[in-house]
Amino acid sequence: MLVFVACWPLLASQAGRLIPAIGAGDVGRVLQVISVALGLFLLQKLAQFGQDTLLAAPALQVSQELRRQLFARLQRIDLGALEKLSAGDLTYRLTEDADRVGEVVYKTIQDTVPSVLQLVAVFGYMVVLDWKLSLATLLLAPLVALMVSGFGARVMAAAERSQRQVSELAGLLGEAIAALPLVRAFAAEPWLQQRFETEIDAHRRARYRTLRLLALQHPVVGFLEAAGILAVLLMGAGRIAAGDLSSAGFSSYVAALLMLIDPISHLTTNYNEFQQGQASLRRLRAIEGERQEPADRHGAVPLDRPRGALALEAVSFGYEPGTPVLRHLDLTIEPGQVVALVGPSGAGKSTLFSLLLRFNIVQEGRVLLDGHDIRDLRAAELRRAVALVPQTTTLFSGTVAEAIRFGRNASDDAVRRAARLANADGFIEALPGGYASRIEERGSNLSGGQRQRLAIARAVLGDPAVLLLDEATSALDAEAEEAVQQGLHQAMAGRTVLVIAHRLSTVQEADRILVLEGGRIVEEGNHDQLMQAGGRYRDFCNRQLIRAAEPLQAPAHG
């Protein structure tokens, strides 16, 4: 960089020698000066190549490290806070915004610093040639800096609006692509098209405001530069007429003055990009401000060979202050028991699962696993002991074996055992590549029942002591449900199992059935006991049986 910058005043001095030689018609001297200038140009460009290539790698590493740290932080964000964030917006921040910050770092070192040094070196040479003329030139600098600063602040505000608009557009695209079958089923394409066009028009207008500011800045600053150069030429003519400056010296001075235009232009552009980078950096830092999942306590208790005994002692919890979802809940579950949770939506069933997995922390009371408060356990060990089979199966693209392993170190034999337990081994072996078969994005090349059996295999691979089943067969047809139920029965053997079920036919064989309403257990017993009691559970069952038995009636038209 220093070599690159040092060449500028040397080139200006050669320009001062070249112009008089041309005026005198001295071809030999012209060739000599041109040869020296070409050598300086070659040296400068080689130095520039070295500077740019040496700085590219660390600048890219900045973006990479920024993404790595933010993605790691993203995985620790409290799930309640995460659900409020747009997936499209987060994707844009970790891709485009991170790239923009890396580019600003690169431009700052690769272009801004050399431009500043070039200004210092060239202007220093101009001071040596004629300090009075340089002082007059310097008077224009504050005016140019003020203009650039004013434009930069407005550019940053416009860039933030534009980036927010792009994030909203990315969020809409994510929703639209995932929901295209639903949109088509409702013939809602015109509505979606109109909504998309509204978003892209808002993005266009926000981006146009940024570009208009940039377009205005360049001619304004350029006009000031041109006016300054013409003023210097006028003053230089007076200095030559007074005998204070030679024509050769003035030629070098003008050449040096022209060399200031390029770095000033670069600094103006880079300042605008720096302001846009600031906007991106603020959006990335916003991720750091999101509430994080509590870290493991110091001196966390190790969990060896968990048995699966669960207990809730006077547990209360609410997502919003003053609105409890669970109220002073007491519950004891022995190892190996199968317990079903039934009740209306909002009764607290899913909340109970989130507390057992420590996705949320109880506000009152304690949740115990094998007598240990789960807040005293390491989160990773707790979640190896308590496995979840969700209602909606999410599979990452990759091989079938990778989907079952899900990032854990497990042998091929362990993967196959888990698949057999989940009643998945048969259909996996029938696939063209067996366990090496590729799963497409979101498991789109598998049926719902196949995806669910893979989810069961994924859950039992680590031999958990507790299995949480969140309505694992609710979205399946009868044939697929039978295959999944068989897998569930095999996976449940010897484990403590909690089942959330809305279809009560799936929980009749449970050891205990708990009916939750308003965050409390209002009934408890097995299926026969609760049916004989004639309470809420029997009411739920009767309503489901009536709906199953009565044909749908078309409304009468009169």
XYZ file of C-alpha atoms in Angstrom:
558
model
C 0.000 0.000 0.000
C 2.844 2.371 0.868
C 4.540 1.611 -2.473
C 1.231 2.218 -4.270
C 0.748 5.596 -2.546
C 4.381 6.739 -2.925
C 4.129 6.406 -6.712
C 1.545 9.231 -6.989
C 3.806 12.231 -6.163
C 6.575 10.655 -8.247
C 4.174 10.471 -11.213
C 3.144 14.100 -10.609
C 6.790 15.166 -10.742
C 7.229 13.297 -14.032
C 4.184 15.144 -15.429
C 5.908 18.410 -14.542
C 8.951 17.332 -16.585
C 6.893 15.939 -19.488
C 4.755 18.961 -20.369
C 7.676 21.416 -20.883
C 9.554 18.740 -22.869
C 6.559 18.334 -25.168
C 6.281 22.122 -25.537
C 9.987 22.313 -26.443
C 9.692 19.457 -28.966
C 12.492 17.515 -27.194
C 11.616 13.962 -28.316
C 14.519 12.336 -26.512
C 13.583 13.909 -23.201
C 9.910 13.010 -23.761
C 10.852 9.345 -24.318
C 12.991 9.375 -21.197
C 10.189 10.792 -19.027
C 7.632 8.403 -20.530
C 9.913 5.417 -19.811
C 10.281 6.449 -16.184
C 6.498 7.061 -15.903
C 5.711 3.634 -17.384
C 8.066 2.015 -14.907
C 6.349 3.847 -12.041
C 2.914 2.839 -13.365
C 3.986 -0.817 -13.568
C 5.396 -0.748 -10.043
C 2.236 0.942 -8.749
C -0.129 -1.567 -10.373
C 1.883 -4.530 -9.100
C 1.711 -3.031 -5.606
C -2.041 -2.483 -6.016
C -2.553 -6.119 -7.052
C -0.608 -7.325 -4.018
C -2.531 -5.006 -1.701
C -5.956 -6.063 -3.010
C -5.295 -9.812 -3.017
C -3.681 -9.796 0.437
C -6.699 -7.989 1.910
C -9.433 -10.013 0.186
C -8.996 -13.152 2.329
C -9.261 -11.486 5.780
C -12.223 -9.377 4.614
C -14.063 -12.539 3.541
C -13.128 -14.137 6.866
C -14.839 -11.229 8.626
C -18.128 -12.066 6.877
C -17.616 -15.764 7.560
C -16.899 -15.237 11.250
C -19.801 -12.805 11.568
C -22.164 -15.385 10.073
C -20.725 -18.177 12.224
C -21.124 -16.270 15.477
C -24.584 -14.945 14.669
C -25.870 -18.345 13.534
C -24.537 -19.900 16.733
C -26.335 -17.167 18.675
C -29.476 -17.693 16.616
C -29.587 -21.319 17.768
C -29.569 -20.156 21.388
C -32.327 -17.541 21.069
C -35.268 -18.141 23.358
C -37.875 -20.034 21.319
C -40.637 -17.602 22.249
C -38.576 -14.720 20.851
C -37.534 -16.770 17.814
C -41.143 -17.469 16.814
C -41.734 -13.717 16.463
C -38.888 -13.306 13.952
C -39.376 -13.675 10.209
C -37.409 -16.511 8.630
C -36.982 -14.480 5.434
C -35.694 -11.475 7.379
C -33.188 -13.606 9.308
C -32.024 -15.213 6.059
C -31.423 -11.784 4.518
C -29.499 -10.596 7.562
C -27.187 -13.624 7.604
C -26.552 -13.446 3.846
C -26.816 -9.975 2.314
C -26.231 -7.907 5.463
C -23.222 -10.007 6.516
C -21.778 -9.714 2.991
C -22.253 -5.940 3.038
C -20.362 -5.620 6.332
C -17.503 -7.716 4.919
C -17.422 -5.573 1.786
C -17.238 -2.399 3.881
C -14.310 -3.817 5.858
C -12.601 -4.716 2.583
C -13.287 -1.326 0.998
C -12.153 0.521 4.132
C -8.712 -1.110 4.121
C -8.278 -1.772 0.396
C -9.559 1.558 -0.925
C -10.306 4.103 1.793
C -6.937 3.927 3.576
C -4.905 4.188 0.325
C -7.132 7.083 -0.793
C -6.480 8.953 2.454
C -2.741 8.284 2.199
C -2.821 9.378 -1.447
C -4.464 12.660 -0.444
C -1.827 13.229 2.248
C 1.124 12.318 0.012
C -0.033 14.269 -3.044
C -1.138 17.305 -1.063
C 2.188 17.269 0.813
C 3.955 17.364 -2.552
C 1.720 20.299 -3.582
C 2.656 22.170 -0.389
C 6.338 21.685 -1.240
C 5.729 23.108 -4.732
C 3.718 26.163 -3.569
C 2.347 26.414 -0.044
C 0.311 29.589 -0.700
C -1.559 28.011 -3.604
C -2.076 24.848 -1.511
C -3.546 26.880 1.339
C -6.128 28.344 -1.041
C -6.908 24.851 -2.336
C -7.363 23.588 1.213
C -10.162 26.073 1.876
C -12.454 23.990 -0.354
C -11.962 20.800 1.742
C -14.364 21.648 4.624
C -17.133 22.480 2.151
C -16.686 19.149 0.317
C -16.513 17.230 3.641
C -19.690 18.922 4.885
C -21.561 18.009 1.715
C -20.376 14.382 1.850
C -21.296 14.046 5.548
C -24.788 15.439 5.006
C -25.436 13.138 2.092
C -24.000 10.167 4.010
C -26.441 10.518 6.924
C -29.392 10.650 4.524
C -28.031 7.685 2.552
C -27.775 5.589 5.748
C -31.393 6.322 6.694
C -32.560 5.511 3.157
C -30.458 2.319 3.127
C -32.041 1.129 6.389
C -35.515 1.617 4.933
C -34.496 -0.210 1.762
C -33.012 -3.146 3.691
C -36.115 -3.451 5.867
C -38.186 -3.583 2.712
C -35.972 -6.306 1.231
C -36.320 -8.310 4.457
C -40.113 -8.067 4.277
C -39.976 -9.125 0.636
C -37.773 -12.115 1.559
C -40.239 -13.077 4.305
C -43.184 -12.940 1.890
C -41.263 -15.044 -0.654
C -40.535 -17.684 1.981
C -44.203 -17.853 2.976
C -45.417 -17.830 -0.624
C -43.122 -20.608 -1.865
C -44.038 -22.868 1.063
C -47.766 -22.181 0.613
C -48.084 -22.331 -3.187
C -50.166 -25.561 -3.122
C -52.541 -23.954 -0.601
C -52.755 -20.776 -2.688
C -53.580 -22.806 -5.775
C -56.172 -24.857 -3.879
C -58.028 -21.670 -2.938
C -57.504 -20.058 -6.367
C -55.852 -17.197 -4.486
C -53.130 -16.537 -7.073
C -54.410 -13.014 -7.920
C -54.411 -12.077 -4.227
C -50.851 -13.377 -3.749
C -49.682 -11.721 -6.975
C -51.138 -8.398 -5.842
C -49.522 -8.696 -2.429
C -46.176 -9.552 -4.045
C -46.430 -6.622 -6.442
C -47.205 -4.283 -3.535
C -44.056 -5.468 -1.733
C -41.774 -5.191 -4.766
C -43.172 -1.729 -5.531
C -42.422 -0.636 -1.958
C -38.920 -2.066 -2.337
C -38.450 -0.249 -5.650
C -39.491 3.065 -4.128
C -37.233 2.608 -1.080
C -34.275 1.639 -3.281
C -34.989 4.536 -5.657
C -34.753 7.033 -2.792
C -31.263 5.715 -1.968
C -30.116 5.807 -5.599
C -31.537 9.316 -6.080
C -29.513 10.583 -3.126
C -26.383 8.987 -4.550
C -27.144 10.405 -7.992
C -27.510 13.906 -6.524
C -24.350 13.689 -4.462
C -21.960 12.971 -7.343
C -22.773 16.062 -9.482
C -22.838 18.367 -6.431
C -19.443 17.212 -5.172
C -18.138 17.046 -8.764
C -19.181 20.651 -9.383
C -17.330 21.780 -6.270
C -14.229 19.900 -7.421
C -14.414 21.468 -10.900
C -14.901 24.946 -9.447
C -11.907 24.396 -7.178
C -9.673 23.295 -10.072
C -10.672 26.301 -12.184
C -9.998 28.620 -9.246
C -6.554 27.043 -8.779
C -5.790 27.518 -12.491
C -6.734 31.183 -12.189
C -4.579 31.681 -9.113
C -1.746 29.686 -10.686
C -1.755 32.002 -13.698
C -1.365 34.935 -11.305
C 1.482 33.185 -9.455
C 3.323 32.530 -12.753
C 2.766 36.126 -13.880
C 4.220 37.360 -10.573
C 7.265 35.136 -11.055
C 6.580 33.095 -7.893
C 6.059 29.774 -9.771
C 7.673 28.262 -12.855
C 5.609 26.745 -15.652
C 7.179 23.320 -14.993
C 6.349 23.612 -11.291
C 2.796 24.665 -12.116
C 2.459 21.688 -14.522
C 3.465 19.343 -11.683
C 1.077 21.173 -9.359
C -1.886 20.786 -11.733
C -1.038 17.109 -12.306
C -0.971 16.585 -8.536
C -4.245 18.496 -8.167
C -5.900 16.228 -10.734
C -4.609 13.234 -8.758
C -6.709 14.430 -5.803
C -9.979 14.031 -7.700
C -9.888 10.243 -7.814
C -9.271 9.622 -4.071
C -11.892 12.256 -3.160
C -14.397 10.457 -5.401
C -13.453 7.110 -3.851
C -13.808 8.481 -0.324
C -17.232 9.904 -1.170
C -18.436 6.568 -2.573
C -16.860 4.554 0.246
C -18.403 6.824 2.867
C -21.841 6.100 1.429
C -21.111 2.364 1.403
C -19.805 2.651 4.950
C -23.099 4.216 6.021
C -25.043 1.405 4.314
C -22.734 -1.076 6.039
C -23.526 0.607 9.353
C -27.216 0.009 8.682
C -26.500 -3.677 7.953
C -24.350 -3.992 11.055
C -27.128 -2.559 13.231
C -29.552 -5.135 11.820
C -27.067 -7.900 12.606
C -26.469 -6.563 16.118
C -30.236 -6.660 16.683
C -29.971 -10.468 16.678
C -27.558 -10.178 19.602
C -30.198 -8.244 21.510
C -32.770 -11.049 21.364
C -33.435 -12.919 24.583
C -31.229 -16.010 24.888
C -31.988 -19.430 26.308
C -30.619 -19.549 29.875
C -27.181 -21.136 30.078
C -26.511 -24.231 32.179
C -26.005 -23.455 35.837
C -22.490 -23.491 37.233
C -21.778 -26.943 38.624
C -24.636 -28.599 36.708
C -25.518 -32.108 37.919
C -24.482 -34.929 35.539
C -27.324 -37.213 34.466
C -26.210 -40.863 34.345
C -28.513 -43.637 33.128
C -31.826 -41.774 33.567
C -34.787 -43.913 34.644
C -37.534 -41.560 33.431
C -39.227 -40.626 36.720
C -40.957 -37.264 36.267
C -42.503 -34.930 38.804
C -44.025 -31.457 38.712
C -44.298 -29.665 42.029
C -46.682 -26.679 42.180
C -45.635 -25.603 38.687
C -46.955 -22.319 37.329
C -45.985 -20.774 34.012
C -47.239 -18.096 31.605
C -45.877 -16.633 28.393
C -47.172 -13.182 29.281
C -47.088 -11.584 32.750
C -50.371 -12.011 34.565
C -51.664 -14.654 32.124
C -50.733 -18.099 33.510
C -51.042 -21.105 31.215
C -50.267 -23.675 33.937
C -51.482 -23.057 37.491
C -49.928 -24.781 40.516
C -49.714 -28.097 38.675
C -48.715 -31.184 40.688
C -47.953 -34.430 38.870
C -45.907 -37.577 39.485
C -45.126 -40.072 36.704
C -43.358 -43.352 37.436
C -40.685 -44.757 35.079
C -42.215 -46.738 32.229
C -45.708 -45.254 32.561
C -47.666 -44.109 29.502
C -49.541 -40.920 30.320
C -51.912 -39.202 27.888
C -52.705 -35.492 28.056
C -56.102 -34.486 26.681
C -58.091 -31.309 26.776
C -59.107 -28.309 24.704
C -56.630 -26.100 22.865
C -54.877 -23.715 25.227
C -55.203 -26.057 28.202
C -51.396 -26.196 28.616
C -50.486 -29.540 27.033
C -47.811 -28.246 24.637
C -46.579 -25.859 27.340
C -45.961 -28.841 29.597
C -43.788 -30.412 26.885
C -41.819 -27.180 26.473
C -41.120 -27.133 30.229
C -39.952 -30.758 30.240
C -37.513 -29.976 27.421
C -36.496 -26.744 29.191
C -37.490 -24.658 26.186
C -39.169 -22.516 28.841
C -38.345 -22.211 32.535
C -41.006 -22.538 35.236
C -41.859 -19.315 37.039
C -43.033 -21.108 40.173
C -42.434 -24.636 41.433
C -40.062 -27.300 40.099
C -39.865 -29.870 37.300
C -37.927 -32.989 38.347
C -36.326 -35.803 36.346
C -35.182 -38.706 38.503
C -35.375 -36.376 41.494
C -33.184 -33.672 39.926
C -34.525 -30.195 39.235
C -34.090 -29.961 35.455
C -32.687 -26.442 35.920
C -29.696 -28.109 37.618
C -29.051 -30.426 34.647
C -27.077 -29.734 31.504
C -29.523 -28.900 28.708
C -27.819 -31.260 26.230
C -27.992 -34.210 28.665
C -31.622 -33.438 29.539
C -32.604 -33.405 25.857
C -30.794 -36.664 25.216
C -32.878 -38.189 28.014
C -36.169 -36.596 26.874
C -36.915 -37.060 23.150
C -39.684 -35.429 21.146
C -41.734 -36.742 18.223
C -43.504 -33.581 16.966
C -46.850 -33.363 15.256
C -45.276 -31.879 12.124
C -42.153 -33.697 11.009
C -39.210 -31.595 9.835
C -36.469 -33.423 7.941
C -33.272 -31.843 6.660
C -32.157 -32.721 3.166
C -29.497 -35.451 3.063
C -29.487 -39.219 3.281
C -31.994 -41.285 5.261
C -29.226 -42.348 7.655
C -28.248 -38.704 8.216
C -31.893 -37.804 8.930
C -32.030 -40.453 11.666
C -28.628 -39.544 13.128
C -29.487 -35.843 13.095
C -25.965 -34.710 13.921
C -25.235 -37.401 16.505
C -22.401 -39.922 16.366
C -24.113 -43.265 15.903
C -23.030 -46.429 14.126
C -24.856 -47.853 11.123
C -26.082 -50.705 13.323
C -27.553 -48.239 15.844
C -29.316 -46.379 13.017
C -30.816 -49.636 11.720
C -31.950 -50.670 15.213
C -33.697 -47.336 15.658
C -35.356 -47.705 12.242
C -36.585 -51.220 13.119
C -37.996 -49.941 16.417
C -39.867 -47.232 14.495
C -41.190 -49.744 11.933
C -39.253 -47.818 9.263
C -36.660 -50.427 8.216
C -38.962 -52.036 5.622
C -39.723 -48.944 3.563
C -36.132 -47.676 3.879
C -34.716 -50.903 2.450
C -37.226 -50.650 -0.414
C -35.850 -47.252 -1.426
C -33.417 -47.304 -4.402
C -30.412 -46.453 -2.226
C -31.613 -47.860 1.085
C -30.211 -45.868 3.994
C -28.076 -43.879 1.523
C -31.154 -42.641 -0.370
C -31.390 -38.876 -0.621
C -34.181 -36.995 1.135
C -35.224 -33.902 -0.767
C -35.943 -30.557 0.874
C -38.625 -30.874 3.604
C -38.810 -34.626 2.839
C -41.009 -33.978 -0.183
C -40.120 -37.348 -1.790
C -41.491 -39.286 1.218
C -45.053 -39.871 2.360
C -46.381 -38.444 5.619
C -46.259 -41.829 7.321
C -42.672 -42.424 6.181
C -41.562 -39.023 7.450
C -43.231 -39.655 10.786
C -41.562 -43.058 11.206
C -38.199 -41.447 10.493
C -39.019 -38.901 13.210
C -39.700 -41.766 15.635
C -36.423 -43.448 14.666
C -34.619 -40.139 15.152
C -36.137 -39.808 18.631
C -35.283 -43.322 19.875
C -31.760 -43.428 18.390
C -30.247 -42.035 21.573
C -32.255 -44.487 23.760
C -34.105 -41.743 25.682
C -35.718 -42.501 29.030
C -38.692 -40.224 28.291
C -40.590 -39.999 25.006
C -42.870 -37.033 24.236
C -45.411 -37.680 21.477
C -47.180 -34.565 20.226
C -50.206 -35.928 18.324
C -47.837 -37.994 16.203
C -50.530 -39.549 13.970
C -53.068 -36.743 13.642
C -52.292 -35.905 10.007
C -52.113 -39.467 8.663
C -54.599 -41.670 6.837
C -55.708 -44.991 8.345
C -53.099 -47.158 6.578
C -50.202 -44.835 7.373
C -51.460 -44.418 10.953
C -51.427 -48.178 11.486
C -47.780 -48.402 10.394
C -46.819 -45.441 12.561
C -48.767 -46.785 15.565
C -46.888 -50.059 15.304
C -43.637 -48.119 15.302
C -44.781 -46.092 18.292
C -45.730 -49.173 20.304
C -42.291 -50.655 19.678
C -40.539 -47.356 20.480
C -42.528 -46.832 23.702
C -41.550 -50.149 25.263
C -39.619 -49.626 28.502
C -39.838 -45.812 28.392
C -41.809 -43.150 30.197
C -44.172 -41.744 27.572
C -46.273 -38.599 27.532
C -48.779 -38.337 24.703
C -50.711 -35.282 23.583
C -53.803 -36.492 21.773
C -56.878 -34.863 20.345
C -58.036 -38.088 18.701
C -58.952 -39.966 21.854
C -59.030 -43.339 20.094
C -55.208 -43.233 20.159
C -54.876 -42.980 23.974
C -57.325 -45.556 25.292
C -54.525 -47.954 26.189
C -52.580 -45.367 28.221
C -51.848 -46.231 31.864
C -53.149 -42.823 32.916
C -55.112 -40.129 31.184
C -54.940 -36.553 32.450
C -57.618 -34.069 31.411
C -56.279 -30.507 31.444
C -58.416 -27.385 31.436
C -57.289 -23.869 32.247
C -53.816 -25.054 33.181
C -55.059 -27.546 35.819
C -55.679 -31.297 35.926
C -59.436 -31.625 36.280
C -59.687 -35.427 35.802
C -57.291 -38.363 36.086
C -57.569 -42.112 35.539
C -57.481 -44.750 32.837
C -59.969 -44.878 29.969
C -62.516 -47.133 31.700
C -62.398 -45.178 34.951
C -62.922 -41.848 33.254
C -65.743 -43.158 31.068
C -67.522 -44.469 34.163
C -66.980 -41.145 35.976
C -69.044 -39.391 33.302
C -67.009 -36.166 33.369
C -65.172 -34.090 30.808
C -63.263 -37.021 29.294
C -66.464 -38.937 28.591
C -67.956 -35.778 27.125
C -64.937 -35.463 24.759
C -65.249 -39.118 23.741
C -68.985 -38.899 23.135
C -68.575 -35.837 20.966
C -65.924 -37.532 18.826
C -67.979 -40.736 18.497
C -71.078 -38.734 17.494
C -69.139 -36.947 14.832
C -67.755 -40.215 13.547
C -71.178 -41.853 13.394
C -73.354 -39.088 11.999
C -73.131 -38.371 8.245
C -72.621 -34.770 7.256
C -75.930 -33.113 6.343
C -76.102 -30.614 3.520
C -77.735 -27.369 4.688
C -81.355 -26.980 3.681
C -82.123 -24.299 1.158
C -85.492 -22.723 1.348
